[in-house]
Amino acid sequence: MNVRDELREKAAKLGRTVILPEGGDERTIKAALILKKEGIAEPVIVGTVNSVKDAAKGADISSLRIIYPEDFGDRDIFIKEHAGKRALKGVSFETAKEEIMNELNFGAMLLKKGYGDIAVAGAVNTTADVLRAGLRILGTKEGIRTVSSFFLMILPNGKFGKNGALFFADCAVIPDPTPEQLADIASATAENAKKLLDLEPRVAFLSFSTKGSAVTSHTEKIVNAVNILKNRTPGFLFDGEMQADAALVEEVGLKKAKGSPVAGKANVLIFPDLNSGNIGYKLVQRLAGAMAFGPILQGFSKPLCDLSRGCSAEDIVDTAAVCALMS
Ligand code: ACO
């Protein structure tokens, strides 16, 4: 079975409910119908009556649960709760009311209040907007400071990672992470890699330098991240700083980072910043023909997953499956 089918099958067993806040999007409606038909998750669509009807393009959506924010029973409770929280930041009641009626915020509030187990958005809205809805409405999980993201990359040949599956982080959230944030990103991604594919995480902190072959403020940041993680004794294998070839290719790993527990066999790659992470995943996706699942957001109090605006209905289904596995 390929990884995509494996993830969908695993998700179906969990029977999660997924909130899809972008009900005015045709791909979202199509995805909801697939999720329902294949039993991967129970979809809940959020939208206005007309936008959902238009997006359905004549398809039979009578089997789908649709929540219309304008006449939703708990609407006033949502407004009151959000306005109370935003007042602490000096935001007026009227502005807070407008904010919560926004589809992303409303969807996140539905998630927070237990109308679903997970939420998937970003087919229409930008990653930054999805993130802001999560940060404002959901907040971080207890004990977690950093919201970040990972991509599950599936390469066409099984040479690297677990049968071609590798985790890349962070490629979508934190523009210039501090060493502490890099350590947080590594821990969260290692945990989710284990959860998703039952693999033993081997985490490489990537750089243009391997084990001090160059020393600049950029490499020192990564060394600091590795040292912070060492002090936390996280219970998984990690090492750095190291170049991508040392992380992935056994012969190079032996040469450049002899004795490293992950060199040559890394399956989780931690990028030093958002430029390198975002460029890196897109190059592997486009040049190597890898499937890229994500960005899967991690660290929120409940699973809220993002999409690329160029996504297809099938991509939304895959993301919902991965998101379900994180719940
Ligand atoms: N983790 C935890 N808390 C955070 C995070 C984070 N990653 N980022 C911001 N916060 C908190 C802040 O501490 C702050 O808290 P406070 O109000 O209690 O002080 C609050 O959230 C607001 O912080 P700001 O920095 O003002 O948030 P802002 O809205 O400016 O930015 C955002 C946050 C949206 C995550 C920003 O960092 C961003 O735009 N990131 C890049 C997103 C992006 O465009 N990605 C690339 C495309 S994705 C793709 O190609 C698939």
mmCIF file of C-alpha atoms and ligand atoms in Angstrom:
data_model
loop_
_atom_site.group_PDB
_atom_site.id
_atom_site.type_symbol
_atom_site.label_atom_id
_atom_site.label_comp_id
_atom_site.label_asym_id
_atom_site.label_seq_id
_atom_site.Cartn_x
_atom_site.Cartn_y
_atom_site.Cartn_z
ATOM 1 C CA MET A 1 0.000 0.000 0.000
ATOM 2 C CA ASN A 2 1.345 3.464 -0.817
ATOM 3 C CA VAL A 3 1.819 6.078 1.918
ATOM 4 C CA ARG A 4 -1.202 8.128 0.796
ATOM 5 C CA ASP A 5 -3.579 5.147 1.075
ATOM 6 C CA GLU A 6 -1.962 4.106 4.356
ATOM 7 C CA LEU A 7 -2.624 7.550 5.850
ATOM 8 C CA ARG A 8 -6.239 7.630 4.609
ATOM 9 C CA GLU A 9 -6.911 4.146 5.949
ATOM 10 C CA LYS A 10 -5.382 4.945 9.332
ATOM 11 C CA ALA A 11 -7.407 8.162 9.550
ATOM 12 C CA ALA A 12 -10.673 6.383 8.682
ATOM 13 C CA LYS A 13 -10.197 4.088 11.681
ATOM 14 C CA LEU A 14 -10.175 7.124 13.997
ATOM 15 C CA GLY A 15 -13.577 8.412 12.824
ATOM 16 C CA ARG A 16 -12.748 12.094 13.335
ATOM 17 C CA THR A 17 -14.943 15.079 12.459
ATOM 18 C CA VAL A 18 -13.221 17.705 10.293
ATOM 19 C CA ILE A 19 -14.300 21.349 10.128
ATOM 20 C CA LEU A 20 -13.809 22.881 6.679
ATOM 21 C CA PRO A 21 -14.238 26.653 7.095
ATOM 22 C CA GLU A 22 -13.911 27.570 3.413
ATOM 23 C CA GLY A 23 -17.350 26.345 2.304
ATOM 24 C CA GLY A 24 -17.462 28.788 -0.603
ATOM 25 C CA ASP A 25 -14.641 26.935 -2.343
ATOM 26 C CA GLU A 26 -15.480 24.302 -4.949
ATOM 27 C CA ARG A 27 -12.469 22.074 -4.081
ATOM 28 C CA THR A 28 -13.470 22.143 -0.417
ATOM 29 C CA ILE A 29 -16.987 20.906 -1.226
ATOM 30 C CA LYS A 30 -15.572 18.193 -3.502
ATOM 31 C CA ALA A 31 -13.151 17.157 -0.735
ATOM 32 C CA ALA A 32 -16.001 17.017 1.787
ATOM 33 C CA LEU A 33 -17.922 14.673 -0.498
ATOM 34 C CA ILE A 34 -14.848 12.409 -0.897
ATOM 35 C CA LEU A 35 -14.156 12.415 2.857
ATOM 36 C CA LYS A 36 -17.769 11.431 3.499
ATOM 37 C CA LYS A 37 -17.961 8.809 0.744
ATOM 38 C CA GLU A 38 -14.660 7.142 1.676
ATOM 39 C CA GLY A 39 -15.374 7.418 5.411
ATOM 40 C CA ILE A 40 -12.014 9.116 6.075
ATOM 41 C CA ALA A 41 -13.580 11.784 8.330
ATOM 42 C CA GLU A 42 -17.000 13.322 8.890
ATOM 43 C CA PRO A 43 -16.953 16.788 7.265
ATOM 44 C CA VAL A 44 -18.591 19.919 8.679
ATOM 45 C CA ILE A 45 -18.746 22.768 6.169
ATOM 46 C CA VAL A 46 -18.801 26.428 7.235
ATOM 47 C CA GLY A 47 -20.161 29.070 4.848
ATOM 48 C CA THR A 48 -23.023 31.279 3.770
ATOM 49 C CA VAL A 49 -26.068 29.692 2.129
ATOM 50 C CA ASN A 50 -25.320 31.177 -1.288
ATOM 51 C CA SER A 51 -21.549 30.616 -1.273
ATOM 52 C CA VAL A 52 -21.922 26.932 -0.399
ATOM 53 C CA LYS A 53 -24.661 26.454 -3.012
ATOM 54 C CA ASP A 54 -22.522 28.131 -5.700
ATOM 55 C CA ALA A 55 -19.424 26.124 -4.757
ATOM 56 C CA ALA A 56 -21.365 22.849 -4.957
ATOM 57 C CA LYS A 57 -21.893 23.479 -8.690
ATOM 58 C CA GLY A 58 -25.058 21.386 -8.716
ATOM 59 C CA ALA A 59 -23.547 18.408 -6.813
ATOM 60 C CA ASP A 60 -25.786 16.704 -4.264
ATOM 61 C CA ILE A 61 -24.630 18.048 -0.896
ATOM 62 C CA SER A 62 -27.661 16.940 1.083
ATOM 63 C CA SER A 63 -25.521 14.431 3.021
ATOM 64 C CA LEU A 64 -23.161 17.153 4.308
ATOM 65 C CA ARG A 65 -23.486 19.010 7.590
ATOM 66 C CA ILE A 66 -23.299 22.743 6.887
ATOM 67 C CA ILE A 67 -22.982 25.449 9.535
ATOM 68 C CA TYR A 68 -24.091 28.927 8.526
ATOM 69 C CA PRO A 69 -22.399 31.400 10.948
ATOM 70 C CA GLU A 70 -25.089 34.089 10.502
ATOM 71 C CA ASP A 71 -27.851 32.015 12.108
ATOM 72 C CA PHE A 72 -25.779 29.579 14.153
ATOM 73 C CA GLY A 73 -27.266 28.975 17.617
ATOM 74 C CA ASP A 74 -24.032 29.623 19.566
ATOM 75 C CA ARG A 75 -23.057 32.669 17.511
ATOM 76 C CA ASP A 76 -23.614 35.145 20.351
ATOM 77 C CA ILE A 77 -21.642 32.984 22.781
ATOM 78 C CA PHE A 78 -18.751 32.942 20.294
ATOM 79 C CA ILE A 79 -18.907 36.734 19.860
ATOM 80 C CA LYS A 80 -18.988 37.354 23.607
ATOM 81 C CA GLU A 81 -16.085 35.025 24.333
ATOM 82 C CA HIS A 82 -13.926 36.396 21.522
ATOM 83 C CA ALA A 83 -14.723 40.041 22.356
ATOM 84 C CA GLY A 84 -13.815 39.427 26.011
ATOM 85 C CA LYS A 85 -10.418 38.032 25.011
ATOM 86 C CA ARG A 86 -9.717 40.740 22.442
ATOM 87 C CA ALA A 87 -10.720 43.530 24.844
ATOM 88 C CA LEU A 88 -7.561 42.654 26.807
ATOM 89 C CA LYS A 89 -5.604 43.673 23.668
ATOM 90 C CA GLY A 90 -7.606 46.913 23.315
ATOM 91 C CA VAL A 91 -9.768 45.627 20.440
ATOM 92 C CA SER A 92 -13.333 47.073 20.352
ATOM 93 C CA PHE A 93 -16.452 44.896 20.605
ATOM 94 C CA GLU A 94 -17.482 45.749 17.022
ATOM 95 C CA THR A 95 -14.069 44.798 15.596
ATOM 96 C CA ALA A 96 -14.012 41.570 17.617
ATOM 97 C CA LYS A 97 -17.504 40.737 16.326
ATOM 98 C CA GLU A 98 -16.355 41.241 12.743
ATOM 99 C CA GLU A 99 -13.274 39.127 13.422
ATOM 100 C CA ILE A 100 -15.184 36.151 14.772
ATOM 101 C CA MET A 101 -17.619 36.193 11.836
ATOM 102 C CA ASN A 102 -14.635 35.689 9.508
ATOM 103 C CA GLU A 103 -14.764 32.095 8.224
ATOM 104 C CA LEU A 104 -11.318 31.116 9.541
ATOM 105 C CA ASN A 105 -11.908 32.488 13.020
ATOM 106 C CA PHE A 106 -15.409 31.034 13.156
ATOM 107 C CA GLY A 107 -14.069 27.648 12.043
ATOM 108 C CA ALA A 108 -11.331 27.788 14.678
ATOM 109 C CA MET A 109 -13.923 28.662 17.338
ATOM 110 C CA LEU A 110 -16.082 25.707 16.261
ATOM 111 C CA LEU A 111 -13.004 23.523 16.681
ATOM 112 C CA LYS A 112 -12.233 25.005 20.088
ATOM 113 C CA LYS A 113 -15.812 24.408 21.231
ATOM 114 C CA GLY A 114 -15.776 20.765 20.151
ATOM 115 C CA TYR A 115 -17.947 20.872 17.028
ATOM 116 C CA GLY A 116 -15.140 18.962 15.333
ATOM 117 C CA ASP A 117 -11.894 17.196 16.216
ATOM 118 C CA ILE A 118 -9.716 18.875 13.568
ATOM 119 C CA ALA A 119 -9.953 21.731 11.037
ATOM 120 C CA VAL A 120 -8.422 22.167 7.588
ATOM 121 C CA ALA A 121 -8.248 25.534 5.784
ATOM 122 C CA GLY A 122 -6.016 27.510 3.456
ATOM 123 C CA ALA A 123 -7.397 26.597 0.026
ATOM 124 C CA VAL A 124 -8.565 30.215 -0.252
ATOM 125 C CA ASN A 125 -6.848 32.043 2.617
ATOM 126 C CA THR A 126 -3.112 32.568 3.052
ATOM 127 C CA THR A 127 -0.991 30.551 5.464
ATOM 128 C CA ALA A 128 -0.441 33.699 7.546
ATOM 129 C CA ASP A 129 -4.240 34.169 7.916
ATOM 130 C CA VAL A 130 -4.781 30.534 8.911
ATOM 131 C CA LEU A 131 -1.966 30.893 11.443
ATOM 132 C CA ARG A 132 -3.422 34.083 12.902
ATOM 133 C CA ALA A 133 -6.825 32.403 13.342
ATOM 134 C CA GLY A 134 -5.112 29.537 15.161
ATOM 135 C CA LEU A 135 -2.974 31.791 17.337
ATOM 136 C CA ARG A 136 -5.889 34.062 18.250
ATOM 137 C CA ILE A 137 -8.661 31.531 18.781
ATOM 138 C CA LEU A 138 -6.996 28.236 19.685
ATOM 139 C CA GLY A 139 -3.686 29.263 21.218
ATOM 140 C CA THR A 140 -0.921 26.768 21.888
ATOM 141 C CA LYS A 141 -1.173 23.330 23.461
ATOM 142 C CA GLU A 142 -0.424 23.174 27.186
ATOM 143 C CA GLY A 143 3.344 23.224 27.727
ATOM 144 C CA ILE A 144 4.057 24.255 24.103
ATOM 145 C CA ARG A 145 5.453 27.683 23.255
ATOM 146 C CA THR A 146 6.002 27.398 19.538
ATOM 147 C CA VAL A 147 3.611 26.892 16.658
ATOM 148 C CA SER A 148 5.477 25.581 13.625
ATOM 149 C CA SER A 149 4.887 23.263 10.694
ATOM 150 C CA PHE A 150 6.216 20.292 8.815
ATOM 151 C CA PHE A 151 5.857 18.767 5.403
ATOM 152 C CA LEU A 152 5.657 15.037 4.906
ATOM 153 C CA MET A 153 7.623 14.536 1.694
ATOM 154 C CA ILE A 154 7.192 11.283 -0.223
ATOM 155 C CA LEU A 155 9.965 10.747 -2.746
ATOM 156 C CA PRO A 156 9.349 8.659 -5.860
ATOM 157 C CA ASN A 157 12.105 6.206 -4.888
ATOM 158 C CA GLY A 158 12.418 4.629 -1.480
ATOM 159 C CA LYS A 159 16.131 5.336 -1.001
ATOM 160 C CA PHE A 160 15.834 8.022 1.660
ATOM 161 C CA GLY A 161 13.942 8.157 4.958
ATOM 162 C CA LYS A 162 11.279 5.498 5.619
ATOM 163 C CA ASN A 163 10.618 4.032 2.158
ATOM 164 C CA GLY A 164 11.011 7.512 0.662
ATOM 165 C CA ALA A 165 9.119 9.365 3.416
ATOM 166 C CA LEU A 166 10.925 12.305 5.018
ATOM 167 C CA PHE A 167 9.779 15.096 7.337
ATOM 168 C CA PHE A 168 10.867 18.687 6.570
ATOM 169 C CA ALA A 169 10.446 21.486 9.137
ATOM 170 C CA ASP A 170 9.775 24.356 9.479
ATOM 171 C CA CYS A 171 8.839 25.344 5.930
ATOM 172 C CA ALA A 172 5.836 27.593 6.582
ATOM 173 C CA VAL A 173 5.610 29.421 9.909
ATOM 174 C CA ILE A 174 8.576 31.034 11.685
ATOM 175 C CA PRO A 175 10.627 33.325 9.435
ATOM 176 C CA ASP A 176 13.777 33.382 11.584
ATOM 177 C CA PRO A 177 13.561 30.929 14.500
ATOM 178 C CA THR A 178 15.658 31.406 17.622
ATOM 179 C CA PRO A 179 17.775 28.437 18.823
ATOM 180 C CA GLU A 180 15.026 27.646 21.384
ATOM 181 C CA GLN A 181 12.407 27.668 18.631
ATOM 182 C CA LEU A 182 14.571 25.432 16.430
ATOM 183 C CA ALA A 183 14.791 22.960 19.315
ATOM 184 C CA ASP A 184 10.983 23.172 19.755
ATOM 185 C CA ILE A 185 10.451 22.594 16.009
ATOM 186 C CA ALA A 186 12.697 19.511 16.153
ATOM 187 C CA SER A 187 10.850 18.022 19.151
ATOM 188 C CA ALA A 188 7.376 18.631 17.722
ATOM 189 C CA THR A 189 8.302 17.230 14.309
ATOM 190 C CA ALA A 190 10.001 14.151 15.785
ATOM 191 C CA GLU A 191 6.888 13.445 17.866
ATOM 192 C CA ASN A 192 4.566 13.806 14.880
ATOM 193 C CA ALA A 193 6.813 11.723 12.597
ATOM 194 C CA LYS A 194 6.544 8.919 15.138
ATOM 195 C CA LYS A 195 2.788 9.350 15.413
ATOM 196 C CA LEU A 196 2.180 9.433 11.661
ATOM 197 C CA LEU A 197 4.471 6.723 10.321
ATOM 198 C CA ASP A 198 5.539 4.749 13.411
ATOM 199 C CA LEU A 199 9.166 5.516 12.628
ATOM 200 C CA GLU A 200 12.140 6.046 14.925
ATOM 201 C CA PRO A 201 12.930 9.751 14.392
ATOM 202 C CA ARG A 202 16.495 10.606 13.377
ATOM 203 C CA VAL A 203 16.656 14.379 13.346
ATOM 204 C CA ALA A 204 19.310 16.371 11.449
ATOM 205 C CA PHE A 205 19.742 20.109 11.978
ATOM 206 C CA LEU A 206 20.720 21.306 8.512
ATOM 207 C CA SER A 207 23.289 23.933 7.656
ATOM 208 C CA PHE A 208 25.891 24.859 5.031
ATOM 209 C CA SER A 209 28.461 23.554 7.519
ATOM 210 C CA THR A 210 29.079 20.093 9.023
ATOM 211 C CA LYS A 211 30.411 19.869 12.572
ATOM 212 C CA GLY A 212 32.282 23.135 12.537
ATOM 213 C CA SER A 213 33.601 23.047 8.962
ATOM 214 C CA ALA A 214 32.524 26.704 8.894
ATOM 215 C CA VAL A 215 31.824 28.961 11.856
ATOM 216 C CA THR A 216 29.564 31.999 11.485
ATOM 217 C CA SER A 217 26.670 33.444 13.474
ATOM 218 C CA HIS A 218 24.376 31.346 11.223
ATOM 219 C CA THR A 219 26.049 28.052 12.136
ATOM 220 C CA GLU A 220 26.392 29.026 15.801
ATOM 221 C CA LYS A 221 22.615 29.449 15.992
ATOM 222 C CA ILE A 222 22.193 25.820 14.949
ATOM 223 C CA VAL A 223 24.876 24.547 17.334
ATOM 224 C CA ASN A 224 23.056 26.411 20.114
ATOM 225 C CA ALA A 225 19.781 24.737 19.128
ATOM 226 C CA VAL A 226 21.425 21.298 19.294
ATOM 227 C CA ASN A 227 22.880 22.089 22.732
ATOM 228 C CA ILE A 228 19.518 23.303 24.025
ATOM 229 C CA LEU A 229 17.921 20.063 22.851
ATOM 230 C CA LYS A 230 20.720 18.016 24.486
ATOM 231 C CA ASN A 231 19.919 19.669 27.808
ATOM 232 C CA ARG A 232 16.267 18.723 27.398
ATOM 233 C CA THR A 233 17.152 15.004 26.834
ATOM 234 C CA PRO A 234 14.180 14.540 24.496
ATOM 235 C CA GLY A 235 14.437 10.770 23.947
ATOM 236 C CA PHE A 236 15.058 10.693 20.207
ATOM 237 C CA LEU A 237 18.211 10.735 18.069
ATOM 238 C CA PHE A 238 19.386 14.094 16.741
ATOM 239 C CA ASP A 239 22.554 15.814 15.617
ATOM 240 C CA GLY A 240 23.914 18.864 13.833
ATOM 241 C CA GLU A 241 24.890 21.139 12.446
ATOM 242 C CA MET A 242 25.276 19.223 9.196
ATOM 243 C CA GLN A 243 24.940 19.616 5.458
ATOM 244 C CA ALA A 244 22.070 17.928 3.644
ATOM 245 C CA ASP A 245 24.355 15.386 1.949
ATOM 246 C CA ALA A 246 25.916 14.420 5.282
ATOM 247 C CA ALA A 247 22.420 13.998 6.719
ATOM 248 C CA LEU A 248 21.103 11.817 3.901
ATOM 249 C CA VAL A 249 23.942 9.938 2.182
ATOM 250 C CA GLU A 250 25.695 7.253 4.201
ATOM 251 C CA GLU A 251 29.149 7.557 2.581
ATOM 252 C CA VAL A 252 29.127 11.341 2.965
ATOM 253 C CA GLY A 253 27.843 11.091 6.520
ATOM 254 C CA LEU A 254 30.695 8.730 7.424
ATOM 255 C CA LYS A 255 33.220 11.104 5.944
ATOM 256 C CA LYS A 256 31.932 14.397 7.303
ATOM 257 C CA ALA A 257 30.235 13.411 10.566
ATOM 258 C CA LYS A 258 31.784 10.133 11.713
ATOM 259 C CA GLY A 259 30.113 8.727 14.818
ATOM 260 C CA SER A 260 26.966 10.801 14.388
ATOM 261 C CA PRO A 261 23.801 8.875 15.361
ATOM 262 C CA VAL A 262 21.830 10.362 12.465
ATOM 263 C CA ALA A 263 24.285 11.292 9.679
ATOM 264 C CA GLY A 264 23.573 9.341 6.502
ATOM 265 C CA LYS A 265 20.208 8.115 7.751
ATOM 266 C CA ALA A 266 18.209 11.164 8.809
ATOM 267 C CA ASN A 267 14.434 11.060 8.327
ATOM 268 C CA VAL A 268 13.568 14.428 9.894
ATOM 269 C CA LEU A 269 15.298 17.498 8.446
ATOM 270 C CA ILE A 270 15.245 20.743 10.428
ATOM 271 C CA PHE A 271 15.957 23.820 8.298
ATOM 272 C CA PRO A 272 17.663 26.830 9.877
ATOM 273 C CA ASP A 273 15.061 29.359 8.714
ATOM 274 C CA LEU A 274 11.942 29.818 6.620
ATOM 275 C CA ASN A 275 13.793 30.836 3.450
ATOM 276 C CA SER A 276 15.768 27.601 3.339
ATOM 277 C CA GLY A 277 12.826 25.449 4.502
ATOM 278 C CA ASN A 278 10.300 26.798 2.037
ATOM 279 C CA ILE A 279 12.751 26.804 -0.872
ATOM 280 C CA GLY A 280 13.977 23.333 0.092
ATOM 281 C CA TYR A 281 10.581 21.628 0.105
ATOM 282 C CA LYS A 282 9.495 23.277 -3.157
ATOM 283 C CA LEU A 283 12.731 22.202 -4.924
ATOM 284 C CA VAL A 284 12.320 18.605 -3.786
ATOM 285 C CA GLN A 285 8.646 18.684 -4.783
ATOM 286 C CA ARG A 286 9.239 20.168 -8.232
ATOM 287 C CA LEU A 287 12.664 18.803 -9.234
ATOM 288 C CA ALA A 288 12.508 15.372 -7.635
ATOM 289 C CA GLY A 289 8.777 14.841 -8.159
ATOM 290 C CA ALA A 290 8.082 14.300 -4.453
ATOM 291 C CA MET A 291 4.552 14.425 -3.035
ATOM 292 C CA ALA A 292 4.384 17.160 -0.401
ATOM 293 C CA PHE A 293 1.746 16.818 2.326
ATOM 294 C CA GLY A 294 1.374 20.046 4.261
ATOM 295 C CA PRO A 295 2.146 22.446 5.660
ATOM 296 C CA ILE A 296 0.870 20.539 8.666
ATOM 297 C CA LEU A 297 0.727 22.982 11.556
ATOM 298 C CA GLN A 298 1.848 21.782 14.972
ATOM 299 C CA GLY A 299 1.633 23.259 18.447
ATOM 300 C CA PHE A 300 -1.977 24.512 18.494
ATOM 301 C CA SER A 301 -4.270 23.375 21.313
ATOM 302 C CA LYS A 302 -6.240 21.414 18.678
ATOM 303 C CA PRO A 303 -5.163 20.237 15.197
ATOM 304 C CA LEU A 304 -5.655 22.998 12.624
ATOM 305 C CA CYS A 305 -3.995 22.196 9.307
ATOM 306 C CA ASP A 306 -3.121 24.468 6.438
ATOM 307 C CA LEU A 307 -3.319 23.999 2.664
ATOM 308 C CA SER A 308 -1.535 25.509 -0.276
ATOM 309 C CA ARG A 309 -3.845 27.804 -2.249
ATOM 310 C CA GLY A 310 -2.905 25.764 -5.307
ATOM 311 C CA CYS A 311 -4.288 22.578 -3.719
ATOM 312 C CA SER A 312 -6.677 20.117 -5.353
ATOM 313 C CA ALA A 313 -9.692 18.456 -3.707
ATOM 314 C CA GLU A 314 -7.563 15.301 -3.258
ATOM 315 C CA ASP A 315 -4.869 17.375 -1.496
ATOM 316 C CA ILE A 316 -7.513 18.602 0.949
ATOM 317 C CA VAL A 317 -8.552 14.990 1.609
ATOM 318 C CA ASP A 318 -4.906 13.978 2.219
ATOM 319 C CA THR A 319 -4.345 16.910 4.559
ATOM 320 C CA ALA A 320 -7.500 16.038 6.499
ATOM 321 C CA ALA A 321 -6.204 12.460 6.831
ATOM 322 C CA VAL A 322 -2.814 13.609 8.163
ATOM 323 C CA CYS A 323 -4.501 16.136 10.454
ATOM 324 C CA ALA A 324 -6.782 13.401 11.838
ATOM 325 C CA LEU A 325 -3.716 11.350 12.721
ATOM 326 C CA MET A 326 -2.397 14.241 14.791
ATOM 327 C CA SER A 327 -5.532 14.378 16.935
HETATM 328 N N1 ACO B 1 4.211 30.302 17.885
HETATM 329 C C1 ACO B 1 3.599 30.731 18.989
HETATM 330 N N2 ACO B 1 3.136 32.007 19.129
HETATM 331 C C2 ACO B 1 3.327 32.854 18.091
HETATM 332 C C3 ACO B 1 3.960 32.451 16.893
HETATM 333 C C4 ACO B 1 4.418 31.115 16.810
HETATM 334 N N3 ACO B 1 5.017 30.627 15.714
HETATM 335 N N4 ACO B 1 3.994 33.526 16.033
HETATM 336 C C5 ACO B 1 3.400 34.561 16.676
HETATM 337 N N5 ACO B 1 2.997 34.159 17.904
HETATM 338 C C6 ACO B 1 2.296 34.948 18.918
HETATM 339 C C7 ACO B 1 3.108 36.146 19.352
HETATM 340 O O1 ACO B 1 3.962 35.835 20.418
HETATM 341 C C8 ACO B 1 2.016 37.131 19.727
HETATM 342 O O2 ACO B 1 1.532 36.815 21.004
HETATM 343 P P1 ACO B 1 0.974 37.998 21.987
HETATM 344 O O3 ACO B 1 -0.166 38.658 21.249
HETATM 345 O O4 ACO B 1 0.545 37.266 23.212
HETATM 346 O O5 ACO B 1 2.125 38.922 22.179
HETATM 347 C C9 ACO B 1 0.903 36.829 18.728
HETATM 348 O O6 ACO B 1 1.118 35.471 18.311
HETATM 349 C C10 ACO B 1 0.924 37.740 17.524
HETATM 350 O O7 ACO B 1 2.260 37.771 17.059
HETATM 351 P P2 ACO B 1 2.758 38.606 15.818
HETATM 352 O O8 ACO B 1 4.216 38.400 15.588
HETATM 353 O O9 ACO B 1 2.237 40.008 15.926
HETATM 354 O O10 ACO B 1 1.950 37.848 14.699
HETATM 355 P P3 ACO B 1 1.908 38.168 13.225
HETATM 356 O O11 ACO B 1 0.490 38.201 12.875
HETATM 357 O O12 ACO B 1 2.721 39.341 12.850
HETATM 358 O O13 ACO B 1 2.676 36.910 12.584
HETATM 359 C C11 ACO B 1 2.658 34.768 11.594
HETATM 360 C C12 ACO B 1 2.489 35.587 12.905
HETATM 361 C C13 ACO B 1 1.421 34.928 10.754
HETATM 362 C C14 ACO B 1 2.812 33.318 11.997
HETATM 363 C C15 ACO B 1 3.943 35.253 10.833
HETATM 364 O O14 ACO B 1 5.066 34.827 11.515
HETATM 365 C C16 ACO B 1 4.010 34.807 9.382
HETATM 366 O O15 ACO B 1 3.465 35.478 8.516
HETATM 367 N N6 ACO B 1 4.722 33.689 9.094
HETATM 368 C C17 ACO B 1 4.966 33.243 7.717
HETATM 369 C C18 ACO B 1 3.745 32.600 7.074
HETATM 370 C C19 ACO B 1 3.986 32.382 5.613
HETATM 371 O O16 ACO B 1 3.703 33.243 4.807
HETATM 372 N N7 ACO B 1 4.559 31.213 5.251
HETATM 373 C C20 ACO B 1 5.052 30.904 3.921
HETATM 374 C C21 ACO B 1 4.054 30.364 2.956
HETATM 375 S S1 ACO B 1 3.486 28.777 3.335
HETATM 376 C C22 ACO B 1 3.749 27.763 1.962
HETATM 377 O O17 ACO B 1 4.471 28.068 1.063
HETATM 378 C C23 ACO B 1 3.084 26.463 1.962
#
